Every structure is written in structure tokens, then in C-alpha cells.
PDB file of C-alpha atoms in Angstrom:
ATOM      1  CA  UNK A   1      -0.310  -0.249   0.080  1.00 50.00           C
ATOM      2  CA  UNK A   2       2.760   2.599   0.728  1.00 51.00           C
ATOM      3  CA  UNK A   3       4.282   1.406  -2.573  1.00 51.00           C
ATOM      4  CA  UNK A   4       1.045   2.451  -4.123  1.00 51.00           C
ATOM      5  CA  UNK A   5       0.801   5.699  -2.049  1.00 51.00           C
ATOM      6  CA  UNK A   6       4.170   6.686  -3.168  1.00 49.00           C
ATOM      7  CA  UNK A   7       3.725   6.211  -6.831  1.00 52.00           C
ATOM      8  CA  UNK A   8      -0.036   8.514  -7.105  1.00 52.00           C
ATOM      9  CA  UNK A   9       2.008  11.695  -4.914  1.00 54.00           C
ATOM     10  CA  UNK A  10       5.072  11.143  -7.947  1.00 59.00           C
ATOM     11  CA  UNK A  11       3.559  12.930 -10.669  1.00 62.00           C
ATOM     12  CA  UNK A  12       1.575  15.288  -8.473  1.00 61.00           C
ATOM     13  CA  UNK A  13       5.293  16.442  -6.821  1.00 62.00           C
ATOM     14  CA  UNK A  14       6.418  16.660 -10.247  1.00 60.00           C
ATOM     15  CA  UNK A  15       3.604  18.940 -11.363  1.00 54.00           C
ATOM     16  CA  UNK A  16       3.715  21.220  -8.224  1.00 55.00           C
ATOM     17  CA  UNK A  17       7.635  21.922  -8.957  1.00 52.00           C
ATOM     18  CA  UNK A  18       7.232  22.916 -12.530  1.00 50.00           C
ATOM     19  CA  UNK A  19       4.474  24.800 -11.294  1.00 50.00           C
ATOM     20  CA  UNK A  20       6.591  26.755  -8.651  1.00 50.00           C
ATOM     21  CA  UNK A  21       9.545  26.699 -11.076  1.00 49.00           C
ATOM     22  CA  UNK A  22       7.378  28.734 -13.977  1.00 48.00           C
ATOM     23  CA  UNK A  23       6.699  31.139 -11.176  1.00 46.00           C
ATOM     24  CA  UNK A  24      10.327  31.733 -10.329  1.00 43.00           C
ATOM     25  CA  UNK A  25      11.473  31.875 -13.893  1.00 42.00           C
ATOM     26  CA  UNK A  26       8.180  34.570 -14.636  1.00 43.00           C
ATOM     27  CA  UNK A  27       8.984  36.763 -11.425  1.00 42.00           C
ATOM     28  CA  UNK A  28      12.643  36.961 -12.631  1.00 45.00           C
ATOM     29  CA  UNK A  29      11.994  38.215 -16.296  1.00 48.00           C
ATOM     30  CA  UNK A  30      10.026  41.103 -14.930  1.00 53.00           C
ATOM     31  CA  UNK A  31      13.194  42.393 -12.412  1.00 57.00           C
ATOM     32  CA  UNK A  32      14.850  42.685 -15.618  1.00 65.00           C
ATOM     33  CA  UNK A  33      17.388  45.330 -14.531  1.00 76.00           C
ATOM     34  CA  UNK A  34      17.119  48.602 -16.884  1.00 77.00           C
ATOM     35  CA  UNK A  35      19.785  51.421 -17.247  1.00 78.00           C
ATOM     36  CA  UNK A  36      18.940  55.266 -18.274  1.00 81.00           C
ATOM     37  CA  UNK A  37      21.914  56.316 -20.587  1.00 79.00           C
ATOM     38  CA  UNK A  38      22.955  59.924 -21.897  1.00 80.00           C
ATOM     39  CA  UNK A  39      25.261  60.315 -24.315  1.00 81.00           C
ATOM     40  CA  UNK A  40      26.588  61.403 -27.845  1.00 83.00           C
ATOM     41  CA  UNK A  41      26.250  59.301 -30.871  1.00 86.00           C
ATOM     42  CA  UNK A  42      27.260  59.492 -34.389  1.00 88.00           C
ATOM     43  CA  UNK A  43      24.693  58.638 -36.825  1.00 91.00           C
ATOM     44  CA  UNK A  44      26.697  56.162 -39.238  1.00 92.00           C
ATOM     45  CA  UNK A  45      23.317  54.801 -41.101  1.00 93.00           C
ATOM     46  CA  UNK A  46      19.063  55.386 -41.669  1.00 93.00           C
ATOM     47  CA  UNK A  47      17.290  53.136 -43.361  1.00 93.00           C
ATOM     48  CA  UNK A  48      13.733  51.350 -43.333  1.00 94.00           C
ATOM     49  CA  UNK A  49      13.150  47.584 -43.066  1.00 91.00           C
ATOM     50  CA  UNK A  50      11.039  46.079 -45.691  1.00 90.00           C
ATOM     51  CA  UNK A  51      10.137  43.536 -43.396  1.00 91.00           C
ATOM     52  CA  UNK A  52       7.949  45.341 -41.003  1.00 91.00           C
ATOM     53  CA  UNK A  53       8.219  48.830 -42.827  1.00 91.00           C
ATOM     54  CA  UNK A  54      10.131  50.510 -39.235  1.00 91.00           C
ATOM     55  CA  UNK A  55      12.380  53.534 -39.808  1.00 93.00           C
ATOM     56  CA  UNK A  56      15.648  52.366 -38.463  1.00 92.00           C
ATOM     57  CA  UNK A  57      18.723  54.503 -37.512  1.00 91.00           C
ATOM     58  CA  UNK A  58      22.080  53.212 -36.751  1.00 92.00           C
ATOM     59  CA  UNK A  59      24.369  55.067 -34.123  1.00 90.00           C
ATOM     60  CA  UNK A  60      27.873  54.751 -33.507  1.00 89.00           C
ATOM     61  CA  UNK A  61      28.565  55.685 -29.516  1.00 85.00           C
ATOM     62  CA  UNK A  62      30.393  54.150 -26.407  1.00 79.00           C
ATOM     63  CA  UNK A  63      29.793  51.648 -24.011  1.00 72.00           C
ATOM     64  CA  UNK A  64      30.208  51.900 -20.058  1.00 66.00           C
ATOM     65  CA  UNK A  65      33.369  50.730 -20.646  1.00 71.00           C
ATOM     66  CA  UNK A  66      34.151  53.152 -23.232  1.00 74.00           C
ATOM     67  CA  UNK A  67      34.030  50.933 -25.789  1.00 79.00           C
ATOM     68  CA  UNK A  68      32.832  51.649 -28.978  1.00 84.00           C
ATOM     69  CA  UNK A  69      29.792  50.325 -29.942  1.00 85.00           C
ATOM     70  CA  UNK A  70      26.425  50.520 -32.386  1.00 89.00           C
ATOM     71  CA  UNK A  71      23.015  50.993 -31.839  1.00 87.00           C
ATOM     72  CA  UNK A  72      19.897  50.777 -33.544  1.00 89.00           C
ATOM     73  CA  UNK A  73      16.553  52.449 -32.962  1.00 88.00           C
ATOM     74  CA  UNK A  74      13.604  52.620 -34.576  1.00 88.00           C
ATOM     75  CA  UNK A  75      12.492  56.128 -34.384  1.00 88.00           C
ATOM     76  CA  UNK A  76       9.352  57.557 -36.030  1.00 88.00           C
ATOM     77  CA  UNK A  77       8.940  58.997 -39.898  1.00 90.00           C
ATOM     78  CA  UNK A  78       9.172  62.631 -38.647  1.00 88.00           C
ATOM     79  CA  UNK A  79      12.398  62.056 -36.976  1.00 86.00           C
ATOM     80  CA  UNK A  80      13.874  59.606 -39.035  1.00 89.00           C
ATOM     81  CA  UNK A  81      13.821  62.101 -41.778  1.00 90.00           C
ATOM     82  CA  UNK A  82      15.274  64.887 -39.231  1.00 88.00           C
ATOM     83  CA  UNK A  83      18.451  63.194 -39.137  1.00 89.00           C
ATOM     84  CA  UNK A  84      21.613  63.513 -41.434  1.00 87.00           C
ATOM     85  CA  UNK A  85      24.747  61.796 -41.477  1.00 84.00           C
ATOM     86  CA  UNK A  86      27.657  61.587 -39.992  1.00 82.00           C
ATOM     87  CA  UNK A  87      26.283  63.893 -37.148  1.00 85.00           C
ATOM     88  CA  UNK A  88      26.340  63.722 -33.525  1.00 86.00           C
ATOM     89  CA  UNK A  89      22.956  63.758 -31.810  1.00 86.00           C
ATOM     90  CA  UNK A  90      22.462  63.771 -28.035  1.00 85.00           C
ATOM     91  CA  UNK A  91      20.818  59.747 -27.101  1.00 84.00           C
ATOM     92  CA  UNK A  92      18.603  59.636 -24.539  1.00 84.00           C
ATOM     93  CA  UNK A  93      17.853  55.870 -24.264  1.00 83.00           C
ATOM     94  CA  UNK A  94      17.127  52.878 -22.117  1.00 82.00           C
ATOM     95  CA  UNK A  95      19.001  49.668 -22.156  1.00 76.00           C
ATOM     96  CA  UNK A  96      17.505  46.446 -20.562  1.00 76.00           C
ATOM     97  CA  UNK A  97      20.553  44.587 -20.100  1.00 68.00           C
ATOM     98  CA  UNK A  98      18.806  40.835 -20.383  1.00 66.00           C
ATOM     99  CA  UNK A  99      17.391  40.675 -23.315  1.00 65.00           C
ATOM    100  CA  UNK A 100      20.263  43.487 -24.812  1.00 65.00           C
ATOM    101  CA  UNK A 101      17.790  45.678 -26.467  1.00 70.00           C
ATOM    102  CA  UNK A 102      17.823  49.839 -26.254  1.00 74.00           C
ATOM    103  CA  UNK A 103      14.773  51.636 -26.291  1.00 76.00           C
ATOM    104  CA  UNK A 104      15.323  55.594 -27.297  1.00 77.00           C
ATOM    105  CA  UNK A 105      13.478  57.589 -25.016  1.00 78.00           C
ATOM    106  CA  UNK A 106      14.812  60.925 -26.516  1.00 74.00           C
ATOM    107  CA  UNK A 107      17.063  62.832 -29.162  1.00 77.00           C
ATOM    108  CA  UNK A 108      18.339  66.139 -29.289  1.00 75.00           C
ATOM    109  CA  UNK A 109      18.118  67.213 -32.895  1.00 65.00           C
ATOM    110  CA  UNK A 110      20.429  70.841 -31.751  1.00 64.00           C
ATOM    111  CA  UNK A 111      23.950  71.557 -32.754  1.00 63.00           C
ATOM    112  CA  UNK A 112      25.440  69.134 -30.194  1.00 65.00           C
ATOM    113  CA  UNK A 113      29.467  69.031 -29.868  1.00 64.00           C
ATOM    114  CA  UNK A 114      31.576  66.495 -27.366  1.00 63.00           C
ATOM    115  CA  UNK A 115      32.447  70.062 -26.184  1.00 65.00           C
ATOM    116  CA  UNK A 116      28.988  69.988 -24.758  1.00 59.00           C
ATOM    117  CA  UNK A 117      29.143  66.854 -23.281  1.00 57.00           C
ATOM    118  CA  UNK A 118      32.767  67.009 -21.599  1.00 56.00           C
ATOM    119  CA  UNK A 119      31.369  70.207 -19.694  1.00 50.00           C
ATOM    120  CA  UNK A 120      28.178  68.415 -18.253  1.00 50.00           C
ATOM    121  CA  UNK A 121      30.051  65.412 -16.858  1.00 45.00           C
ATOM    122  CA  UNK A 122      32.753  68.211 -15.502  1.00 47.00           C
ATOM    123  CA  UNK A 123      29.637  70.125 -13.922  1.00 43.00           C
ATOM    124  CA  UNK A 124      28.678  66.491 -11.841  1.00 38.00           C
TER     125      UNK A 124
END
């Protein structure tokens, strides 16, 4: 009788384990670390994605370790039309660490120079 009761509990314990594990996985994914960044970026390329019609712009900038990297953002058509190649822009974006995704919050179209960024760094 004890052997039969053990066998009937085994599938239940597996189901309970799977449910608990799935909630832990979902909970960890929701607490994804994000970083908000404001830094200069030079426009390298802009294009329209043929599959979904998104207006994309690729910028050259630096990561947190000051190594060069490129970031591609999807923009609305009006902002995309205002971009000029090889010009420096102030990028304000959010980086989601686990998914390695960037989401642009704001872009400055004013005349931006590296000196502007050096001055703001010195002020803090």
C-alpha cells in the first residue's frame, strides 16, 4: 500500500515543482535590470526595414566601459527624416540588460558637440 501511494504522489510532486519553477522564472524576468543613459551618438546609417516598414537609425557611441559600439533604434518617420549622416546627436535611451535591447526615449536635434558633453560631465 505504501508503494502505491508513493507512485500516485510522484506525478503530483512533479506538477507542483513545475508550477513553482515557472513562477520563479516569470518573477525573475519581470525584475529585469535597466539603465537609463544620456550620451552622444554619431549617425552612421539610416534605413527602412523592408519586412515591417520601421524607420531605423544606427548610431556609433560608447558603452559603459568606453568601448565603441553601435546601437540601432526604431524611430518615427518625422524624426527619421530630420537625421543627417555623420552628425552628432544627444541620445537619451534605456538599456535592458538581460534582453540586450535599447529603447530610445529622446533624441536632441540641436547642434551637439563633444564639448557640450565634456562640460556636463565636469559639472557633476
